[in-house]
Coordinates of N, CA, C and O in Angstrom, one line a residue:
M1 N -27.0 -18.8 -19.9 CA -25.8 -18.8 -20.4 C -25.3 -19.9 -21.3 O -24.6 -19.8 -22.4
F2 N -25.7 -21.1 -20.9 CA -25.2 -22.4 -21.6 C -26.3 -23.2 -22.0 O -26.3 -23.5 -23.2
F3 N -27.3 -23.4 -21.2 CA -28.5 -24.4 -21.7 C -29.8 -23.7 -21.4 O -30.0 -22.8 -20.5
E4 N -30.9 -24.1 -22.1 CA -32.3 -23.6 -21.8 C -32.7 -24.1 -20.5 O -33.6 -23.5 -19.9
E5 N -32.5 -25.5 -20.3 CA -33.0 -26.1 -19.1 C -32.3 -25.5 -17.8 O -31.1 -25.5 -17.7
T6 N -33.1 -24.9 -16.8 CA -32.6 -24.2 -15.7 C -31.6 -24.9 -15.0 O -30.5 -24.5 -14.7
W7 N -32.0 -26.1 -14.5 CA -31.0 -26.9 -13.6 C -29.7 -27.2 -14.3 O -28.6 -27.1 -13.6
L8 N -29.8 -27.6 -15.6 CA -28.6 -27.8 -16.4 C -27.7 -26.6 -16.7 O -26.5 -26.7 -16.4
D9 N -28.3 -25.4 -16.8 CA -27.6 -24.2 -16.9 C -26.8 -23.9 -15.6 O -25.7 -23.4 -15.7
I10 N -27.6 -24.0 -14.5 CA -27.0 -23.7 -13.2 C -25.8 -24.6 -12.8 O -24.7 -24.1 -12.6
L11 N -25.9 -25.9 -13.1 CA -24.8 -26.8 -13.1 C -23.7 -26.6 -13.9 O -22.5 -26.4 -13.4
A12 N -24.0 -26.2 -15.2 CA -22.8 -25.9 -16.1 C -22.2 -24.5 -15.7 O -20.8 -24.5 -15.7
R13 N -23.0 -23.5 -15.2 CA -22.3 -22.3 -14.8 C -21.5 -22.4 -13.5 O -20.3 -21.8 -13.5
V14 N -22.0 -23.3 -12.6 CA -21.1 -23.6 -11.3 C -19.8 -24.2 -11.8 O -18.7 -23.7 -11.3
V15 N -19.9 -25.3 -12.5 CA -18.7 -25.9 -12.9 C -17.7 -25.1 -13.7 O -16.5 -24.8 -13.6
V16 N -18.2 -24.5 -14.9 CA -17.4 -23.9 -15.8 C -16.9 -22.5 -15.2 O -15.7 -22.2 -15.4
L17 N -17.8 -21.7 -14.7 CA -17.4 -20.4 -14.3 C -16.4 -20.6 -13.1 O -15.5 -19.7 -12.9
S18 N -16.6 -21.5 -12.2 CA -15.7 -21.7 -11.0 C -14.3 -22.1 -11.7 O -13.3 -21.6 -11.1
A19 N -14.3 -23.0 -12.6 CA -13.0 -23.4 -13.0 C -12.3 -22.2 -13.8 O -11.1 -22.1 -13.5
I20 N -13.0 -21.5 -14.6 CA -12.3 -20.4 -15.3 C -11.9 -19.3 -14.1 O -10.8 -18.8 -14.4
G21 N -12.8 -19.0 -13.2 CA -12.4 -18.1 -12.2 C -11.2 -18.5 -11.4 O -10.2 -17.6 -11.1
I22 N -11.1 -19.7 -11.0 CA -9.8 -20.3 -10.3 C -8.7 -20.2 -10.9 O -7.6 -19.8 -10.6
V23 N -8.6 -20.6 -12.4 CA -7.6 -20.5 -13.2 C -7.1 -19.1 -13.4 O -5.9 -18.8 -13.4
W24 N -8.0 -18.2 -13.6 CA -7.8 -16.8 -13.8 C -7.0 -16.2 -12.5 O -6.1 -15.5 -12.8
V25 N -7.7 -16.4 -11.3 CA -7.0 -15.9 -10.1 C -5.6 -16.5 -10.0 O -4.6 -15.9 -9.6
T26 N -5.5 -17.9 -10.2 CA -4.2 -18.4 -10.2 C -3.0 -17.8 -11.1 O -2.1 -17.6 -10.8
L27 N -3.6 -17.6 -12.5 CA -2.8 -17.0 -13.4 C -2.2 -15.5 -12.9 O -1.0 -15.3 -13.0
V28 N -3.3 -14.7 -12.4 CA -3.0 -13.3 -12.1 C -2.0 -13.4 -10.9 O -1.1 -12.7 -10.9
I29 N -2.2 -14.3 -9.8 CA -1.4 -14.4 -8.7 C 0.1 -14.8 -9.1 O 1.0 -14.4 -8.6
R30 N 0.3 -15.7 -10.1 CA 1.4 -16.2 -10.6 C 2.3 -15.0 -11.2 O 3.4 -14.9 -11.2
L31 N 1.4 -14.0 -12.0 CA 2.0 -13.0 -12.6 C 2.5 -11.9 -11.6 O 3.5 -11.4 -11.7
V32 N 1.6 -11.5 -10.7 CA 1.8 -10.5 -9.6 C 2.8 -11.1 -8.5 O 3.7 -10.3 -8.0
G33 N 2.7 -12.3 -8.2 CA 3.5 -12.9 -7.1 C 2.7 -13.3 -5.9 O 1.5 -12.8 -5.6
L34 N 3.2 -14.0 -5.1 CA 2.5 -14.4 -3.8 C 2.1 -13.3 -2.8 O 1.2 -13.6 -2.1
R35 N 2.8 -12.3 -2.9 CA 2.5 -11.2 -2.1 C 1.0 -10.8 -2.2 O 0.5 -10.2 -1.2
S36 N 0.6 -11.0 -3.4 CA -0.9 -10.6 -3.7 C -1.8 -11.3 -2.6 O -3.0 -10.8 -2.5
L37 N -1.4 -12.4 -2.0 CA -2.3 -13.0 -0.9 C -1.9 -12.7 0.4 O -2.4 -13.3 1.4
S38 N -1.0 -11.9 0.6 CA -0.4 -11.7 1.9 C -1.1 -10.5 2.6 O -2.2 -9.9 2.0
K39 N -1.0 -10.3 3.9 CA -1.7 -9.2 4.7 C -0.6 -8.4 5.3 O -0.7 -8.1 6.4
M40 N 0.5 -8.2 4.5 CA 1.6 -7.4 5.0 C 1.1 -5.9 5.3 O 1.8 -5.2 6.2
T41 N 0.2 -5.4 4.5 CA -0.2 -4.0 4.7 C -1.7 -4.0 4.8 O -2.5 -5.0 4.3
N42 N -2.2 -2.9 5.2 CA -3.8 -2.8 5.2 C -4.3 -2.9 3.8 O -5.4 -3.5 3.6
F43 N -3.6 -2.3 2.8 CA -4.1 -2.5 1.5 C -4.0 -3.9 1.0 O -4.9 -4.5 0.2
D44 N -3.0 -4.8 1.3 CA -3.0 -6.1 0.9 C -4.1 -6.9 1.6 O -4.8 -7.6 0.8
F45 N -4.4 -6.6 2.6 CA -5.6 -7.2 3.3 C -6.9 -7.0 2.6 O -7.7 -7.8 2.3
V46 N -7.2 -5.7 2.3 CA -8.4 -5.4 1.6 C -8.4 -6.0 0.1 O -9.5 -6.5 -0.2
V47 N -7.1 -6.1 -0.5 CA -7.2 -6.8 -1.9 C -7.6 -8.2 -1.6 O -8.3 -8.8 -2.5
T48 N -7.0 -8.8 -0.6 CA -7.3 -10.2 -0.3 C -8.8 -10.5 -0.2 O -9.4 -11.5 -0.8
V49 N -9.4 -9.7 0.7 CA -10.9 -9.8 0.9 C -11.6 -9.5 -0.3 O -12.5 -10.2 -0.7
A50 N -11.4 -8.5 -1.0 CA -12.1 -8.1 -2.3 C -11.9 -9.2 -3.2 O -12.8 -9.3 -4.0
S51 N -10.7 -9.7 -3.5 CA -10.5 -10.7 -4.4 C -11.3 -12.0 -4.1 O -12.1 -12.5 -5.1
G52 N -11.7 -12.3 -3.0 CA -12.5 -13.4 -2.7 C -14.0 -13.2 -3.0 O -14.7 -13.9 -3.6
S53 N -14.4 -11.9 -2.7 CA -15.7 -11.4 -3.0 C -15.9 -11.4 -4.5 O -17.0 -11.8 -5.0
L54 N -14.9 -10.8 -5.3 CA -15.0 -10.8 -6.8 C -15.1 -12.2 -7.3 O -15.8 -12.5 -8.3
L55 N -14.3 -13.1 -6.8 CA -14.3 -14.5 -7.3 C -15.7 -15.1 -7.0 O -16.3 -15.8 -8.1
A56 N -16.2 -14.9 -5.9 CA -17.6 -15.3 -5.8 C -18.6 -14.8 -6.7 O -19.6 -15.5 -7.2
G57 N -18.4 -13.5 -6.8 CA -19.3 -12.9 -7.7 C -19.3 -13.4 -9.1 O -20.2 -13.5 -10.0
S58 N -18.0 -13.6 -9.5 CA -18.0 -14.1 -11.0 C -18.5 -15.5 -11.1 O -19.1 -15.8 -12.2
V59 N -18.5 -16.4 -10.2 CA -19.2 -17.6 -10.2 C -20.6 -17.6 -10.3 O -21.3 -18.4 -10.8
Q60 N -21.1 -16.5 -9.7 CA -22.6 -16.3 -9.7 C -23.1 -15.4 -10.7 O -24.4 -15.2 -10.9
A61 N -22.2 -15.1 -11.7 CA -22.7 -14.3 -12.8 C -23.7 -15.2 -13.6 O -23.6 -16.3 -13.9
T62 N -24.7 -14.3 -14.2 CA -25.7 -14.8 -15.0 C -25.5 -14.4 -16.5 O -26.3 -14.8 -17.3
E63 N -24.6 -13.5 -16.7 CA -24.3 -13.0 -18.0 C -22.9 -12.9 -18.2 O -22.2 -12.8 -17.2
W64 N -22.3 -13.1 -19.5 CA -20.9 -12.9 -19.7 C -20.4 -11.6 -19.4 O -19.2 -11.5 -19.0
T65 N -21.1 -10.6 -19.6 CA -20.5 -9.2 -19.3 C -20.3 -9.1 -17.8 O -19.1 -8.6 -17.3
A66 N -21.1 -9.6 -16.9 CA -20.8 -9.6 -15.5 C -19.6 -10.3 -15.1 O -18.9 -10.1 -14.3
F67 N -19.5 -11.5 -15.7 CA -18.5 -12.5 -15.5 C -17.1 -11.9 -15.9 O -16.2 -11.8 -15.2
A68 N -17.0 -11.2 -17.1 CA -15.9 -10.7 -17.6 C -15.5 -9.4 -16.7 O -14.3 -9.2 -16.4
Q69 N -16.5 -8.6 -16.2 CA -16.4 -7.5 -15.4 C -15.6 -8.0 -14.1 O -14.7 -7.3 -13.6
A70 N -16.1 -8.9 -13.6 CA -15.6 -9.5 -12.2 C -14.1 -10.0 -12.5 O -13.1 -9.7 -11.6
L71 N -13.9 -10.7 -13.6 CA -12.5 -11.0 -13.8 C -11.5 -9.9 -14.1 O -10.5 -9.9 -13.6
G72 N -12.1 -9.1 -14.8 CA -11.2 -7.7 -15.1 C -11.0 -7.0 -13.9 O -9.9 -6.5 -13.5
A73 N -11.9 -6.9 -12.9 CA -11.8 -6.3 -11.7 C -10.8 -6.9 -10.7 O -9.9 -6.3 -10.0
L74 N -10.8 -8.3 -10.8 CA -9.6 -9.0 -10.2 C -8.3 -8.6 -10.7 O -7.4 -8.5 -10.0
A75 N -8.1 -8.7 -11.9 CA -6.8 -8.2 -12.5 C -6.4 -6.9 -12.2 O -5.3 -6.6 -11.9
A76 N -7.6 -6.0 -12.2 CA -7.2 -4.6 -11.9 C -6.7 -4.5 -10.4 O -5.7 -3.7 -10.1
L77 N -7.5 -5.2 -9.5 CA -7.0 -5.1 -8.0 C -5.6 -5.7 -7.7 O -4.8 -5.1 -7.2
F78 N -5.2 -6.8 -8.5 CA -3.9 -7.3 -8.4 C -2.9 -6.3 -8.9 O -1.7 -6.3 -8.5
G79 N -3.2 -5.8 -10.1 CA -2.3 -4.9 -10.8 C -2.1 -3.7 -9.8 O -1.0 -3.3 -9.8
L80 N -3.1 -3.0 -9.3 CA -2.9 -2.0 -8.4 C -2.1 -2.3 -7.2 O -1.3 -1.6 -6.7
Q81 N -2.4 -3.5 -6.7 CA -1.7 -3.8 -5.4 C -0.1 -4.0 -5.9 O 0.8 -3.5 -5.2
Y82 N 0.2 -4.5 -7.0 CA 1.5 -4.7 -7.6 C 2.2 -3.4 -7.8 O 3.4 -3.1 -7.3
L83 N 1.5 -2.5 -8.4 CA 1.9 -1.0 -8.5 C 2.3 -0.4 -7.3 O 3.3 0.3 -7.0
I84 N 1.4 -0.4 -6.2 CA 1.4 0.2 -4.9 C 2.7 -0.4 -4.3 O 3.5 0.2 -3.6
A85 N 3.0 -1.7 -4.4 CA 4.1 -2.4 -3.7 C 5.3 -1.9 -4.3 O 6.3 -1.6 -3.5
Q86 N 5.4 -1.7 -5.6 CA 6.6 -1.1 -6.3 C 6.9 0.3 -5.8 O 7.9 0.8 -5.6
L87 N 5.7 1.2 -5.7 CA 5.8 2.5 -5.3 C 6.4 2.7 -3.9 O 7.3 3.4 -3.5
R88 N 5.9 1.8 -3.0 CA 6.4 1.6 -1.6 C 7.9 1.4 -1.6 O 8.7 1.9 -0.6
Q89 N 8.4 0.6 -2.4 CA 9.7 0.1 -2.5 C 10.6 1.3 -2.9 O 11.7 1.5 -2.4
Q90 N 10.2 2.1 -3.8 CA 10.8 3.2 -4.4 C 10.7 4.5 -3.6 O 11.8 5.3 -3.7
S91 N 9.7 4.7 -2.9 CA 9.5 6.0 -2.2 C 9.2 5.7 -0.7 O 8.0 5.2 -0.4
E92 N 10.0 6.2 0.1 CA 9.7 6.2 1.5 C 8.6 7.0 1.9 O 7.7 6.9 2.7
A93 N 8.5 8.3 1.2 CA 7.3 9.2 1.3 C 6.1 8.7 1.1 O 5.1 8.8 1.7
F94 N 6.0 7.8 0.0 CA 4.7 7.3 -0.7 C 4.4 6.2 0.5 O 3.2 6.3 1.0
E95 N 5.4 5.4 0.9 CA 5.0 4.5 2.0 C 4.4 5.0 3.2 O 3.5 4.6 3.8
D96 N 5.1 6.1 3.7 CA 4.7 6.8 5.0 C 3.2 7.4 4.7 O 2.4 7.4 5.7
A97 N 2.9 7.8 3.5 CA 1.5 8.4 3.1 C 0.4 7.3 3.3 O -0.7 7.6 3.6
I98 N 0.7 6.1 2.8 CA -0.4 5.0 2.8 C -0.3 4.0 3.9 O -1.2 3.3 3.9
Q99 N 0.8 4.0 4.5 CA 1.1 2.9 5.6 C 1.0 3.4 6.9 O 1.8 4.4 7.2
N100 N 0.2 2.8 7.8 CA 0.5 3.2 9.3 C 1.7 2.4 9.8 O 2.1 1.4 9.3
G101 N 2.4 3.0 10.9 CA 3.5 2.4 11.3 C 3.0 1.6 12.6 O 2.0 1.8 13.1
P102 N 4.0 0.7 13.0 CA 3.7 -0.1 14.1 C 3.7 0.8 15.5 O 4.4 1.8 15.4
I103 N 3.0 0.3 16.4 CA 2.9 1.0 17.7 C 3.2 0.1 18.9 O 2.6 -1.0 18.9
F104 N 4.1 0.6 19.8 CA 4.1 -0.1 21.0 C 3.0 0.0 21.8 O 2.4 1.1 22.2
L105 N 2.4 -1.2 22.4 CA 1.3 -1.2 23.3 C 1.9 -1.6 24.8 O 1.1 -1.1 25.7
M106 N 3.0 -2.1 24.8 CA 3.6 -2.4 26.0 C 5.1 -2.3 25.9 O 5.7 -2.5 24.7
W107 N 5.9 -1.8 27.0 CA 7.3 -1.6 27.0 C 7.7 -2.2 28.3 O 7.3 -1.6 29.3
D108 N 8.7 -3.0 28.4 CA 9.3 -3.5 29.6 C 8.2 -3.9 30.6 O 8.3 -3.6 31.9
G109 N 7.1 -4.6 30.2 CA 6.2 -5.3 31.2 C 5.1 -4.3 31.5 O 4.2 -4.5 32.3
K110 N 5.0 -3.0 31.0 CA 4.0 -2.0 31.3 C 3.3 -1.6 30.1 O 3.9 -1.5 29.0
F111 N 2.0 -1.4 30.5 CA 1.1 -1.0 29.3 C 1.4 0.5 29.1 O 1.6 1.2 30.0
I112 N 1.2 0.9 27.8 CA 1.4 2.3 27.3 C -0.1 2.8 27.1 O -0.6 2.5 26.0
E113 N -0.6 3.4 28.1 CA -2.0 3.8 28.1 C -2.3 4.6 26.9 O -3.3 4.4 26.3
N114 N -1.4 5.6 26.5 CA -1.8 6.5 25.4 C -1.9 5.8 24.1 O -2.8 6.0 23.3
A115 N -1.0 4.7 23.9 CA -1.0 3.9 22.8 C -2.2 3.1 22.7 O -2.8 2.8 21.6
L116 N -2.6 2.5 23.8 CA -3.8 1.8 23.7 C -5.0 2.7 23.4 O -5.9 2.1 22.6
D117 N -5.0 3.9 23.9 CA -6.2 4.8 23.6 C -6.1 5.2 22.1 O -7.2 5.1 21.5
I118 N -4.9 5.5 21.6 CA -4.9 6.0 20.2 C -5.3 4.8 19.2 O -5.9 5.1 18.3
S119 N -4.8 3.6 19.6 CA -5.1 2.5 18.6 C -6.4 1.8 18.9 O -6.7 0.9 18.2
R120 N -7.1 2.2 20.0 CA -8.4 1.6 20.4 C -8.2 0.1 20.6 O -9.0 -0.6 20.3
V121 N -7.1 -0.4 21.2 CA -6.9 -1.7 21.6 C -7.2 -1.7 23.2 O -6.5 -1.1 23.8
A122 N -8.0 -2.8 23.6 CA -8.4 -3.0 25.0 C -7.3 -3.8 25.6 O -6.7 -4.7 25.0
K123 N -7.0 -3.5 26.9 CA -6.0 -4.1 27.6 C -6.3 -5.8 27.6 O -5.4 -6.6 27.5
D124 N -7.5 -6.1 27.6 CA -8.0 -7.5 27.7 C -7.5 -8.2 26.5 O -7.1 -9.4 26.4
D125 N -7.5 -7.5 25.3 CA -7.0 -8.0 24.1 C -5.6 -8.4 24.1 O -5.1 -9.3 23.6
V126 N -4.9 -7.4 24.5 CA -3.3 -7.6 24.7 C -3.1 -8.6 25.7 O -2.3 -9.5 25.5
I127 N -3.7 -8.7 26.9 CA -3.5 -9.9 27.8 C -3.9 -11.2 27.2 O -3.1 -12.2 27.3
A128 N -4.8 -11.3 26.3 CA -5.2 -12.7 25.5 C -4.0 -12.8 24.7 O -3.7 -14.0 24.7
K129 N -3.3 -11.9 24.0 CA -2.2 -12.1 23.1 C -1.0 -12.6 24.0 O -0.2 -13.3 23.6
L130 N -1.0 -12.0 25.3 CA 0.3 -12.5 26.1 C 0.0 -13.9 26.5 O 1.0 -14.8 26.4
R131 N -1.1 -14.3 26.8 CA -1.5 -15.7 27.0 C -1.1 -16.7 25.8 O -0.6 -17.7 25.9
E132 N -1.5 -16.3 24.7 CA -1.2 -16.9 23.3 C 0.3 -17.3 23.2 O 0.7 -18.2 22.6
A133 N 1.1 -16.1 23.7 CA 2.5 -16.1 23.6 C 3.2 -16.8 24.7 O 4.3 -16.9 24.8
N134 N 2.4 -17.5 25.6 CA 2.8 -18.2 26.7 C 3.7 -17.4 27.7 O 4.7 -17.9 28.3
V135 N 3.4 -16.1 27.7 CA 3.9 -15.2 28.8 C 3.3 -15.7 30.1 O 2.2 -15.8 30.4
L136 N 4.3 -15.8 31.1 CA 3.8 -16.2 32.4 C 4.0 -15.2 33.5 O 3.6 -15.3 34.5
D137 N 4.8 -14.2 33.0 CA 5.1 -13.1 34.1 C 5.1 -11.8 33.1 O 5.9 -11.8 32.1
M138 N 4.5 -10.7 33.6 CA 4.5 -9.6 32.8 C 6.0 -9.0 32.8 O 6.3 -8.2 31.8
G139 N 6.8 -9.3 33.7 CA 8.2 -9.0 33.8 C 9.0 -9.5 32.5 O 10.0 -9.1 32.2
Q140 N 8.4 -10.7 31.9 CA 9.1 -11.2 30.9 C 8.9 -10.4 29.6 O 9.6 -10.7 28.5
V141 N 7.8 -9.7 29.5 CA 7.5 -8.9 28.3 C 8.4 -7.8 28.0 O 8.5 -6.8 28.8
R142 N 9.1 -7.8 27.0 CA 10.1 -6.7 26.5 C 9.2 -5.6 25.8 O 9.5 -4.5 26.0
A143 N 8.3 -6.1 24.9 CA 7.5 -5.2 24.1 C 6.3 -6.0 23.4 O 6.5 -7.2 23.3
V144 N 5.2 -5.2 23.4 CA 4.1 -5.7 22.6 C 3.8 -4.7 21.4 O 3.7 -3.4 21.8
V145 N 3.8 -5.2 20.3 CA 3.7 -4.1 19.0 C 2.5 -4.4 18.3 O 2.1 -5.6 17.9
L146 N 1.6 -3.3 18.1 CA 0.4 -3.5 17.2 C 1.1 -3.3 15.8 O 1.7 -2.2 15.5
E147 N 1.2 -4.2 14.9 CA 1.8 -4.2 13.8 C 0.9 -3.5 12.7 O -0.3 -3.2 12.9
T148 N 1.6 -3.1 11.6 CA 0.8 -2.5 10.4 C -0.4 -3.2 9.9 O -1.3 -2.7 9.3
T149 N -0.3 -4.5 10.1 CA -1.4 -5.4 9.6 C -2.4 -5.6 10.6 O -3.5 -6.2 10.2
G150 N -2.3 -5.0 11.8 CA -3.5 -5.2 12.8 C -3.1 -6.3 13.7 O -3.7 -6.5 14.7
D151 N -2.1 -7.1 13.4 CA -1.7 -8.3 14.3 C -0.9 -7.6 15.5 O -0.3 -6.6 15.5
I152 N -1.0 -8.5 16.6 CA -0.3 -8.0 17.7 C 1.0 -8.9 18.0 O 0.7 -10.3 18.1
S153 N 2.2 -8.4 18.2 CA 3.2 -9.1 18.3 C 3.7 -9.1 19.7 O 3.7 -7.9 20.4
V154 N 4.1 -10.2 20.4 CA 4.5 -10.2 21.7 C 6.0 -10.6 21.8 O 6.3 -11.6 21.2
L155 N 6.9 -9.6 22.3 CA 8.3 -10.0 22.3 C 8.7 -10.3 23.7 O 8.6 -9.2 24.6
H156 N 9.1 -11.4 24.1 CA 9.4 -11.7 25.6 C 10.7 -12.4 25.6 O 11.0 -13.1 24.7
G157 N 11.3 -12.5 26.9 CA 12.4 -13.3 27.1 C 13.4 -12.3 27.9 O 13.1 -11.3 28.3
D158 N 14.6 -12.9 27.8 CA 15.6 -12.1 28.7 C 16.4 -10.9 27.9 O 16.8 -10.1 28.5
H159 N 16.2 -11.0 26.6 CA 16.9 -10.1 25.7 C 16.0 -9.6 24.5 O 15.4 -10.4 24.0
L160 N 16.2 -8.4 24.2 CA 15.5 -7.8 23.1 C 16.4 -7.3 22.0 O 17.1 -6.2 22.4
D161 N 16.5 -7.8 20.9 CA 17.5 -7.4 19.8 C 16.9 -6.0 19.4 O 15.7 -5.9 18.8
D162 N 17.7 -5.0 19.2 CA 17.2 -3.7 18.8 C 16.7 -3.8 17.2 O 15.9 -3.0 16.9
D163 N 17.3 -4.6 16.5 CA 16.9 -4.9 15.1 C 15.4 -5.2 15.0 O 14.7 -4.8 14.0
L164 N 14.8 -5.8 15.9 CA 13.4 -6.2 16.0 C 12.5 -5.1 16.2 O 11.3 -5.1 15.7
V165 N 12.9 -4.1 16.7 CA 12.0 -2.9 17.1 C 12.6 -1.6 16.5 O 12.2 -0.5 16.7
D166 N 13.6 -1.8 15.4 CA 14.1 -0.7 14.7 C 13.1 0.1 13.9 O 12.1 -0.7 13.2
G167 N 12.9 1.3 14.0 CA 11.9 2.0 13.3 C 10.6 2.4 14.0 O 9.8 3.0 13.5
I168 N 10.5 1.7 15.1 CA 9.2 1.9 15.8 C 9.8 3.0 17.1 O 10.7 2.8 17.8
E169 N 8.9 4.0 17.1 CA 9.2 5.0 18.1 C 9.0 4.5 19.6 O 8.1 3.9 19.9
R170 N 10.1 4.6 20.3 CA 10.0 3.9 21.8 C 9.4 5.0 22.6 O 9.4 6.2 22.3
P171 N 8.6 4.4 23.6 CA 8.0 5.2 24.6 C 8.9 6.1 25.4 O 9.9 5.7 25.6

């Protein structure tokens, strides 16, 4: 791509293509917004993983067409993510069609077996999250929620504000 000498060409490709790739990703993220690196939805997470893979592929390109294709794919992914975010804001039906809803795994200190089965989450995983949240007594647990991102939220304490669980079907 740059030089006849193999080692010099590899060195030049590493430096130049990495710099161009990073600048390109930074530019696209500035245009689309920081949400492009979030994992608020399952689609956001897929875009984040795919963008890392495409950036790595662009740096390893041995031809300009492969390099341009990887950078174009990055722009297309971020553009599609932006479009989907806009559609989700404008249409509740669209959001429902592409987005899983949060699920209660525990309510008032008790496991919800059906929800654990449906979500394929093991009790041991929930218990580990309870420990991470410094829960000392199952009676402290108001709710455990499997979020749309796959994260598990532990809500514990003396009181649970209804706004925190609004939109989640109660057991």
